[in-house]
CSV table of C-alpha atoms in Angstrom, one decimal:
chain,number,residue,atom,x,y,z
A,1,MET,CA,-11.7,123.1,174.1
A,2,HIS,CA,-9.1,121.6,171.6
A,3,ASP,CA,-10.2,121.2,168.1
A,4,LEU,CA,-8.9,116.9,167.1
A,5,ILE,CA,-8.4,118.8,163.5
A,6,SER,CA,-8.7,122.6,162.9
A,7,TYR,CA,-10.5,124.1,160.2
A,8,PHE,CA,-7.2,124.7,158.5
A,9,GLN,CA,-6.0,121.1,158.6
A,10,ALA,CA,-9.6,119.9,157.2
A,11,ILE,CA,-9.0,122.5,154.5
A,12,VAL,CA,-5.7,121.2,153.6
A,13,LEU,CA,-6.5,117.6,154.5
A,14,GLY,CA,-9.9,118.0,152.3
A,15,LEU,CA,-8.3,119.7,149.3
A,16,LEU,CA,-5.0,117.0,149.4
A,17,GLN,CA,-7.4,114.0,149.4
A,18,GLY,CA,-9.2,115.3,145.9
A,19,VAL,CA,-6.5,115.2,144.2
A,20,SER,CA,-4.6,112.2,146.0
A,21,GLU,CA,-7.5,109.8,145.4
A,22,LEU,CA,-7.7,110.4,141.6
A,23,PHE,CA,-3.7,111.3,140.8
A,24,PRO,CA,-2.3,108.3,140.7
A,25,ILE,CA,-0.2,108.8,144.0
A,26,SER,CA,-1.9,107.4,146.8
A,27,SER,CA,-4.3,109.1,149.0
A,28,LEU,CA,-3.5,107.3,151.9
A,29,GLY,CA,0.0,107.2,151.7
A,30,HIS,CA,-0.1,111.5,151.7
A,31,ALA,CA,-2.9,111.1,154.5
A,32,VAL,CA,-0.3,109.3,156.3
A,33,VAL,CA,2.8,111.7,155.4
A,34,VAL,CA,1.7,115.5,154.9
A,35,PRO,CA,0.6,115.7,158.8
A,36,ARG,CA,4.1,114.0,160.0
A,37,LEU,CA,5.8,116.8,157.3
A,38,LEU,CA,3.5,119.4,158.7
A,39,GLY,CA,3.9,118.0,162.7
A,40,TRP,CA,0.4,117.7,162.8
A,41,ASN,CA,-0.7,115.5,166.0
A,42,ILE,CA,-3.2,114.0,163.4
A,43,HIS,CA,-2.6,109.8,163.2
A,44,GLN,CA,-3.7,107.3,160.9
A,45,ASN,CA,-5.7,105.1,163.3
A,46,ASP,CA,-7.3,107.5,165.3
A,47,GLN,CA,-10.9,107.0,165.1
A,48,TYR,CA,-12.0,110.1,165.1
A,49,PHE,CA,-9.7,110.7,161.5
A,50,LEU,CA,-10.6,107.7,160.2
A,51,SER,CA,-14.6,109.3,160.8
A,52,PHE,CA,-13.2,112.6,159.3
A,53,LEU,CA,-12.4,110.4,156.1
A,54,VAL,CA,-15.2,109.5,155.2
A,55,ALA,CA,-17.1,112.3,154.7
A,56,VAL,CA,-13.6,113.5,152.0
A,57,HIS,CA,-13.5,109.9,150.7
A,58,LEU,CA,-18.2,110.3,149.8
A,59,ALA,CA,-17.6,113.3,148.5
A,60,THR,CA,-15.0,111.9,146.3
A,61,ALA,CA,-16.6,109.2,145.1
A,62,ILE,CA,-20.0,111.3,144.6
A,63,VAL,CA,-17.9,113.8,141.8
A,64,LEU,CA,-16.3,110.9,140.3
A,65,LEU,CA,-20.7,109.6,139.9
A,66,GLY,CA,-21.4,112.5,138.4
A,67,PHE,CA,-18.4,113.1,136.2
A,68,PHE,CA,-19.3,110.0,134.6
A,69,TRP,CA,-23.1,110.1,134.9
A,70,GLN,CA,-23.9,109.7,131.0
A,71,ASP,CA,-21.8,106.6,131.4
A,72,TRP,CA,-23.3,105.8,134.5
A,73,LYS,CA,-26.8,105.6,133.0
A,74,ARG,CA,-25.5,103.4,130.0
A,75,ILE,CA,-23.8,100.7,132.3
A,76,VAL,CA,-26.6,100.6,134.4
A,77,LEU,CA,-29.6,100.2,131.4
A,78,GLY,CA,-27.1,97.6,129.9
A,79,ILE,CA,-26.6,95.9,133.1
A,80,GLY,CA,-31.2,95.9,132.8
A,81,ARG,CA,-31.8,94.6,129.7
A,82,SER,CA,-28.3,91.7,129.7
A,83,LEU,CA,-30.8,90.4,133.2
A,84,ARG,CA,-33.8,90.6,131.3
A,85,ASP,CA,-33.0,88.9,128.5
A,86,ARG,CA,-29.9,86.4,130.6
A,87,GLU,CA,-27.5,87.4,127.7
A,88,ILE,CA,-24.7,89.9,127.4
A,89,THR,CA,-25.1,91.2,123.8
A,90,ASP,CA,-24.1,95.0,124.1
A,91,ALA,CA,-20.9,96.8,125.1
A,92,ASP,CA,-22.5,99.1,127.7
A,93,ALA,CA,-23.6,95.6,129.3
A,94,LYS,CA,-20.2,94.3,128.8
A,95,LEU,CA,-18.7,96.7,130.5
A,96,GLY,CA,-21.2,96.4,133.4
A,97,TRP,CA,-20.6,92.8,134.3
A,98,LEU,CA,-16.6,94.1,133.6
A,99,LEU,CA,-16.5,96.3,136.4
A,100,VAL,CA,-19.0,94.3,138.6
A,101,VAL,CA,-16.6,91.0,138.2
A,102,GLY,CA,-13.5,93.6,138.8
A,103,THR,CA,-15.3,95.2,142.1
A,104,ILE,CA,-16.1,91.7,143.7
A,105,PRO,CA,-12.5,91.2,144.5
A,106,ALA,CA,-11.8,94.4,145.5
A,107,GLY,CA,-14.6,94.7,147.8
A,108,ILE,CA,-14.0,91.2,149.2
A,109,LEU,CA,-10.6,92.3,150.0
A,110,GLY,CA,-11.2,95.7,151.2
A,111,LEU,CA,-14.3,94.6,153.8
A,112,THR,CA,-11.6,91.5,154.9
A,113,LEU,CA,-8.5,92.9,155.1
A,114,GLN,CA,-9.2,96.8,155.5
A,115,ASP,CA,-8.2,97.3,159.2
A,116,PRO,CA,-5.3,94.6,159.6
A,117,LEU,CA,-3.9,96.2,156.7
A,118,ARG,CA,-4.1,100.0,158.2
A,119,LYS,CA,-2.7,98.9,161.3
A,120,LEU,CA,0.0,97.2,160.6
A,121,PHE,CA,1.0,99.5,157.5
A,122,ALA,CA,0.1,102.7,159.3
A,123,SER,CA,3.7,104.4,159.7
A,124,PRO,CA,4.7,107.9,158.0
A,125,THR,CA,8.2,105.7,156.8
A,126,LEU,CA,6.4,102.7,155.6
A,127,ALA,CA,4.3,104.6,153.9
A,128,ALA,CA,6.8,106.9,151.9
A,129,PHE,CA,8.4,103.8,151.3
A,130,PHE,CA,5.1,102.8,149.7
A,131,ILE,CA,5.0,105.2,148.0
A,132,PHE,CA,8.3,104.8,146.3
A,133,ILE,CA,7.4,101.1,145.6
A,134,ASN,CA,4.3,102.9,144.0
A,135,GLY,CA,6.2,105.0,141.4
A,136,LEU,CA,8.3,101.8,140.3
A,137,ILE,CA,4.6,99.7,139.7
A,138,LEU,CA,4.0,103.0,137.4
A,139,PHE,CA,7.1,102.8,135.7
A,140,GLY,CA,7.0,99.0,135.4
A,141,ALA,CA,3.4,99.4,133.6
A,142,GLU,CA,4.6,101.8,131.6
A,143,ARG,CA,7.8,100.1,130.6
A,144,LEU,CA,5.4,96.6,129.9
A,145,ARG,CA,2.3,98.0,128.2
A,146,THR,CA,1.1,95.8,125.7
A,147,HIS,CA,-1.3,96.5,122.7
A,148,ALA,CA,-4.3,93.8,123.0
A,149,PRO,CA,-6.0,93.1,119.6
A,150,GLY,CA,-9.8,94.3,120.0
A,151,ALA,CA,-11.6,97.8,118.7
A,152,PRO,CA,-9.2,100.0,117.0
A,153,GLU,CA,-7.8,103.0,118.2
A,154,ASP,CA,-10.0,105.5,115.9
A,155,GLU,CA,-13.1,103.9,118.1
A,156,PRO,CA,-14.8,107.0,118.8
A,157,ASP,CA,-16.6,105.6,122.4
A,158,GLU,CA,-14.1,104.7,125.3
A,159,ASP,CA,-16.9,102.7,127.1
A,160,ASN,CA,-16.8,100.4,123.6
A,161,ARG,CA,-12.9,100.5,123.4
A,162,ILE,CA,-12.3,98.9,127.1
A,163,ALA,CA,-15.1,96.4,126.7
A,164,ASP,CA,-14.1,95.4,123.2
A,165,ARG,CA,-10.5,94.7,125.1
A,166,VAL,CA,-10.8,93.9,128.5
A,167,SER,CA,-11.3,90.1,129.2
A,168,TRP,CA,-13.6,88.9,131.9
A,169,LYS,CA,-10.2,87.6,133.6
A,170,GLN,CA,-8.6,90.6,133.0
A,171,SER,CA,-11.2,92.8,134.6
A,172,VAL,CA,-10.8,90.3,137.8
A,173,SER,CA,-7.3,90.8,137.9
A,174,VAL,CA,-7.8,94.3,137.7
A,175,GLY,CA,-10.2,95.1,140.5
A,176,ALA,CA,-8.8,92.9,142.9
A,177,SER,CA,-5.2,95.1,142.0
A,178,GLN,CA,-6.9,97.8,144.4
A,179,ALA,CA,-6.6,96.2,146.9
A,180,LEU,CA,-3.1,96.1,147.1
A,181,ALA,CA,-4.1,100.2,148.0
A,182,LEU,CA,-5.3,99.2,151.5
A,183,ILE,CA,-1.5,99.6,152.2
A,184,PRO,CA,-0.8,103.5,152.3
A,185,GLY,CA,1.3,104.6,149.5
A,186,ILE,CA,0.2,102.5,147.3
A,187,SER,CA,-2.5,104.1,144.8
A,188,ARG,CA,-5.8,102.6,143.6
A,189,SER,CA,-5.7,104.9,140.5
A,190,GLY,CA,-2.3,103.9,139.9
A,191,VAL,CA,-2.3,100.0,140.2
A,192,THR,CA,-5.7,99.9,138.3
A,193,MET,CA,-4.2,102.4,135.3
A,194,SER,CA,-0.9,99.9,135.5
A,195,GLY,CA,-3.2,96.6,135.1
A,196,GLY,CA,-5.4,98.5,132.7
A,197,LEU,CA,-1.9,99.5,130.3
A,198,LEU,CA,-0.9,95.8,131.3
A,199,VAL,CA,-3.8,94.2,129.5
A,200,GLY,CA,-3.5,96.6,126.3
A,201,LEU,CA,-5.6,99.6,126.7
A,202,ASN,CA,-3.9,103.3,126.5
A,203,ASN,CA,-3.3,105.8,128.9
A,204,GLU,CA,-7.1,107.3,128.2
A,205,ASP,CA,-9.2,104.0,128.4
A,206,ALA,CA,-7.3,102.8,131.3
A,207,ALA,CA,-7.6,105.7,133.3
A,208,LYS,CA,-11.5,106.3,132.3
A,209,PHE,CA,-11.4,102.5,133.4
A,210,ALA,CA,-9.7,102.6,136.7
A,211,PHE,CA,-11.9,106.0,137.9
A,212,LEU,CA,-15.3,104.1,136.8
A,213,LEU,CA,-13.6,101.0,138.9
A,214,ALA,CA,-13.5,102.9,142.1
A,215,THR,CA,-16.4,104.6,142.2
A,216,PRO,CA,-18.4,102.3,143.4
A,217,ILE,CA,-15.3,100.8,146.1
A,218,ILE,CA,-15.0,104.3,147.7
A,219,GLY,CA,-18.6,104.7,147.3
A,220,ALA,CA,-19.4,101.5,149.1
A,221,ALA,CA,-16.9,101.5,151.7
A,222,ALA,CA,-17.7,105.6,152.9
A,223,LEU,CA,-21.1,104.6,153.0
A,224,LEU,CA,-20.5,101.8,155.3
A,225,LYS,CA,-18.5,103.8,157.7
A,226,ILE,CA,-20.9,107.0,157.8
A,227,PRO,CA,-22.8,105.6,161.3
A,228,GLU,CA,-19.1,106.3,162.0
A,229,LEU,CA,-19.3,109.6,161.6
A,230,LEU,CA,-22.7,110.3,162.1
A,231,GLY,CA,-22.1,108.7,165.5
A,232,PRO,CA,-19.9,109.8,169.0
A,233,GLN,CA,-16.8,108.6,167.2
A,234,GLY,CA,-17.7,111.6,165.0
A,235,ASN,CA,-17.5,113.9,167.7
A,236,GLY,CA,-15.8,117.2,167.2
A,237,VAL,CA,-14.9,116.7,163.6
A,238,ARG,CA,-18.5,116.9,162.1
A,239,SER,CA,-18.4,120.0,160.8
A,240,GLN,CA,-14.7,120.0,160.3
A,241,ALA,CA,-15.6,116.9,158.0
A,242,LEU,CA,-18.2,119.0,156.0
A,243,VAL,CA,-16.1,121.5,155.4
A,244,ALA,CA,-13.2,119.2,153.9
A,245,ALA,CA,-15.9,117.1,152.2
A,246,ILE,CA,-16.4,120.2,149.9
A,247,CYS,CA,-12.8,121.3,149.5
A,248,ALA,CA,-12.4,117.2,148.7
A,249,ALA,CA,-15.1,117.5,145.8
A,250,ILE,CA,-13.7,121.0,144.1
A,251,SER,CA,-10.4,119.4,144.1
A,252,ALA,CA,-11.3,115.7,142.9
A,253,TYR,CA,-13.7,117.5,140.6
A,254,LEU,CA,-10.6,119.8,138.7
A,255,SER,CA,-8.4,117.3,138.8
A,256,ILE,CA,-10.9,114.8,136.7
A,257,ARG,CA,-11.1,117.2,134.3
A,258,PHE,CA,-7.7,117.6,134.1
A,259,LEU,CA,-6.6,113.6,133.7
A,260,MET,CA,-9.2,113.1,131.5
A,261,ARG,CA,-7.7,115.3,129.2
A,262,TYR,CA,-4.1,114.7,130.2
A,263,PHE,CA,-4.3,111.0,129.4
A,264,GLU,CA,-6.1,111.6,126.1
A,265,THR,CA,-1.9,112.4,125.3
A,266,GLN,CA,0.0,112.1,127.9
A,267,ARG,CA,1.0,109.2,130.4
A,268,LEU,CA,2.2,108.1,133.4
A,269,THR,CA,6.4,108.5,133.5
A,270,PRO,CA,5.5,111.9,135.5
A,271,PHE,CA,3.8,110.5,138.7
A,272,ALA,CA,6.1,107.5,138.2
A,273,VAL,CA,8.6,110.4,138.7
A,274,TYR,CA,7.0,112.1,141.9
A,275,CYS,CA,6.5,108.8,143.5
A,276,THR,CA,9.7,107.5,143.1
A,277,LEU,CA,11.9,110.5,144.2
A,278,VAL,CA,9.6,111.5,146.9
A,279,GLY,CA,9.0,108.6,148.3
A,280,ALA,CA,12.4,108.2,148.5
A,281,ALA,CA,13.2,111.5,149.9
A,282,LEU,CA,10.9,111.0,152.4
A,283,THR,CA,12.1,107.3,153.7
A,284,ILE,CA,15.4,108.3,154.1
A,285,GLY,CA,14.4,111.5,155.7
A,286,PHE,CA,12.2,110.4,158.2
A,287,ILE,CA,14.6,107.3,159.1
A,288,LEU,CA,17.2,109.9,159.7
A,289,THR,CA,15.0,112.0,162.3
B,1,MET,CA,-19.9,84.6,127.7
B,2,THR,CA,-19.6,81.0,127.3
B,3,LYS,CA,-22.7,78.7,128.6
B,4,ASN,CA,-22.8,75.5,130.2
B,5,ARG,CA,-26.0,74.3,132.0
B,6,GLN,CA,-23.8,72.3,133.8
B,7,LEU,CA,-23.1,74.4,136.2
B,8,ILE,CA,-26.2,76.5,136.9
B,9,ILE,CA,-27.2,74.2,140.3
B,10,PRO,CA,-23.9,74.1,141.7
B,11,ALA,CA,-23.9,78.0,141.4
B,12,VAL,CA,-27.5,78.0,143.3
B,13,ILE,CA,-26.3,75.9,145.5
B,14,LEU,CA,-23.5,77.6,146.0
B,15,GLY,CA,-25.3,80.7,146.7
B,16,ILE,CA,-27.6,79.7,148.8
B,17,VAL,CA,-24.7,78.6,151.1
B,18,LEU,CA,-22.6,82.0,150.8
B,19,ILE,CA,-26.0,83.9,151.8
B,20,VAL,CA,-26.7,81.0,154.5
B,21,ILE,CA,-23.1,82.4,155.8
B,22,ALA,CA,-23.9,85.4,155.6
B,23,ILE,CA,-26.7,85.7,157.8
B,24,ILE,CA,-24.5,83.5,160.4
B,25,TYR,CA,-22.2,85.9,160.5
B,26,TRP,CA,-24.8,88.8,161.2
B,27,VAL,CA,-26.9,87.1,163.7
B,28,SER,CA,-24.4,85.2,165.6
B,29,THR,CA,-21.1,86.7,167.9
B,30,ALA,CA,-17.5,86.2,167.1
B,31,ASN,CA,-17.6,84.1,169.7
B,32,GLY,CA,-20.7,82.4,168.6
B,33,LEU,CA,-19.1,81.8,165.0
B,34,PRO,CA,-18.3,77.9,163.9
B,35,SER,CA,-14.6,77.1,164.7
B,36,PHE,CA,-14.0,77.3,161.0
B,37,PHE,CA,-15.4,80.3,160.3
B,38,PRO,CA,-13.1,82.9,159.9
B,39,GLY,CA,-13.3,85.6,162.5
B,40,HIS,CA,-14.3,82.9,165.0
B,41,GLN,CA,-12.8,84.3,168.1
B,42,ALA,CA,-14.1,82.7,171.7
B,43,GLY,CA,-14.9,84.6,173.8
B,44,SER,CA,-15.7,88.0,172.1
B,45,SER,CA,-19.0,89.8,171.0
B,46,THR,CA,-18.0,91.9,167.8
B,47,HIS,CA,-20.3,90.9,165.6
B,48,HIS,CA,-18.5,90.2,162.0
B,49,VAL,CA,-21.4,92.4,160.0
B,50,LYS,CA,-18.0,92.9,156.6
B,51,HIS,CA,-17.8,88.9,156.5
B,52,GLY,CA,-21.0,89.2,156.7
B,53,ILE,CA,-21.2,91.4,153.6
B,54,ALA,CA,-18.5,89.9,151.6
B,55,ALA,CA,-20.5,86.2,151.8
B,56,PHE,CA,-23.9,87.7,150.8
B,57,LEU,CA,-21.8,89.7,147.4
B,58,LEU,CA,-20.6,87.0,146.8
B,59,GLY,CA,-23.5,84.6,147.2
B,60,ILE,CA,-25.7,87.0,145.0
B,61,ALA,CA,-23.1,87.0,142.1
B,62,CYS,CA,-23.3,83.1,142.2
B,63,PHE,CA,-27.4,83.7,141.3
B,64,VAL,CA,-26.1,85.7,139.2
B,65,PHE,CA,-24.0,83.6,137.6
B,66,ALA,CA,-26.5,80.6,137.7
B,67,TRP,CA,-29.3,82.9,135.6
B,68,PHE,CA,-27.1,84.0,132.9
B,69,GLN,CA,-25.6,80.3,132.3
B,70,SER,CA,-29.7,79.2,132.3
B,71,GLY,CA,-30.0,82.0,129.3
B,72,PRO,CA,-31.2,81.4,125.7
B,73,THR,CA,-27.8,80.1,123.8
B,74,ARG,CA,-27.4,81.5,120.4
B,75,SER,CA,-24.8,81.1,117.5
B,76,THR,CA,-24.1,84.7,117.2
B,77,ALA,CA,-23.9,86.7,120.3
B,78,GLY,CA,-22.2,90.0,119.7
B,79,THR,CA,-19.1,91.2,119.1
B,80,ALA,CA,-19.3,93.0,123.2
B,81,ALA,CA,-19.7,89.3,125.3
B,82,LYS,CA,-16.1,87.2,124.1
């Protein structure tokens, strides 16, 4: 029987997902564009492919959770303390509730708009065009970045800096911007990092805030769709999905390690250049062919 | 966070309404939903589980908001809670 997805394709797609989910270049956009570039007969809206993607998303979410495990422990304990005291008095609690208020709009928009937007924008040409737009967003964020008042740059704890600088309204805005990533080509981490820069975070803190915001959304979206992978829709792709999930976990771990070090000193500009050039070239190429 | 005790009762009522809406989404088919509900579709046997989850989460958020508004008011709430 002809496999829906080969093991080679699963390895490539898994590695690609782990990198492109965390780098601000759009995993969904690359998942649409790369199969077309390689001549693979895989389409974004095929049910088996959506089921396949569940596993790689879950793997990425688990890696994110594990990488920031100490932060999540502090955050959950802080939320617990604040609920007990009915008051938010420390930075861990504030960061935890910032993540909650940022996740709610993204979650609701994702739950209600994911399927229609995915169907509307699933063509490789549109995905390539939106990768180009994603590049412009990253350029714009670096250009328009602000320096918010709050904790000084020499405050050693990133979580404290984020909690001190981001307001409730700003967290809602940054969190809601994740919904833009429902459009293939727009990067979730890209728009949230951009949002972080616009509200006054430095690149390192914006990246960490983006990764913390992404964890519950990616994890919840994957968990909601696990029944599809385990049900009849996952027939023929489950073992490939497992291989892809392992590859995605490895590449996600290496990516996040690299990015957290990279953003200590560097900016979004190289990713903006990549997205605008590759997005423009692919858009023109797909239109012409 | 600024406390406003006048918001407690509206938040609780809104939370209850949203939880009820969530239950309606979970137990009714798209055909059985009231016509003004997003997702209503005549003749459809689909359950809009995701719409229900969204309404449920919003309802919980309203309860949490009311919980914090009902907490003690202090003059110095700490630097983190701005």
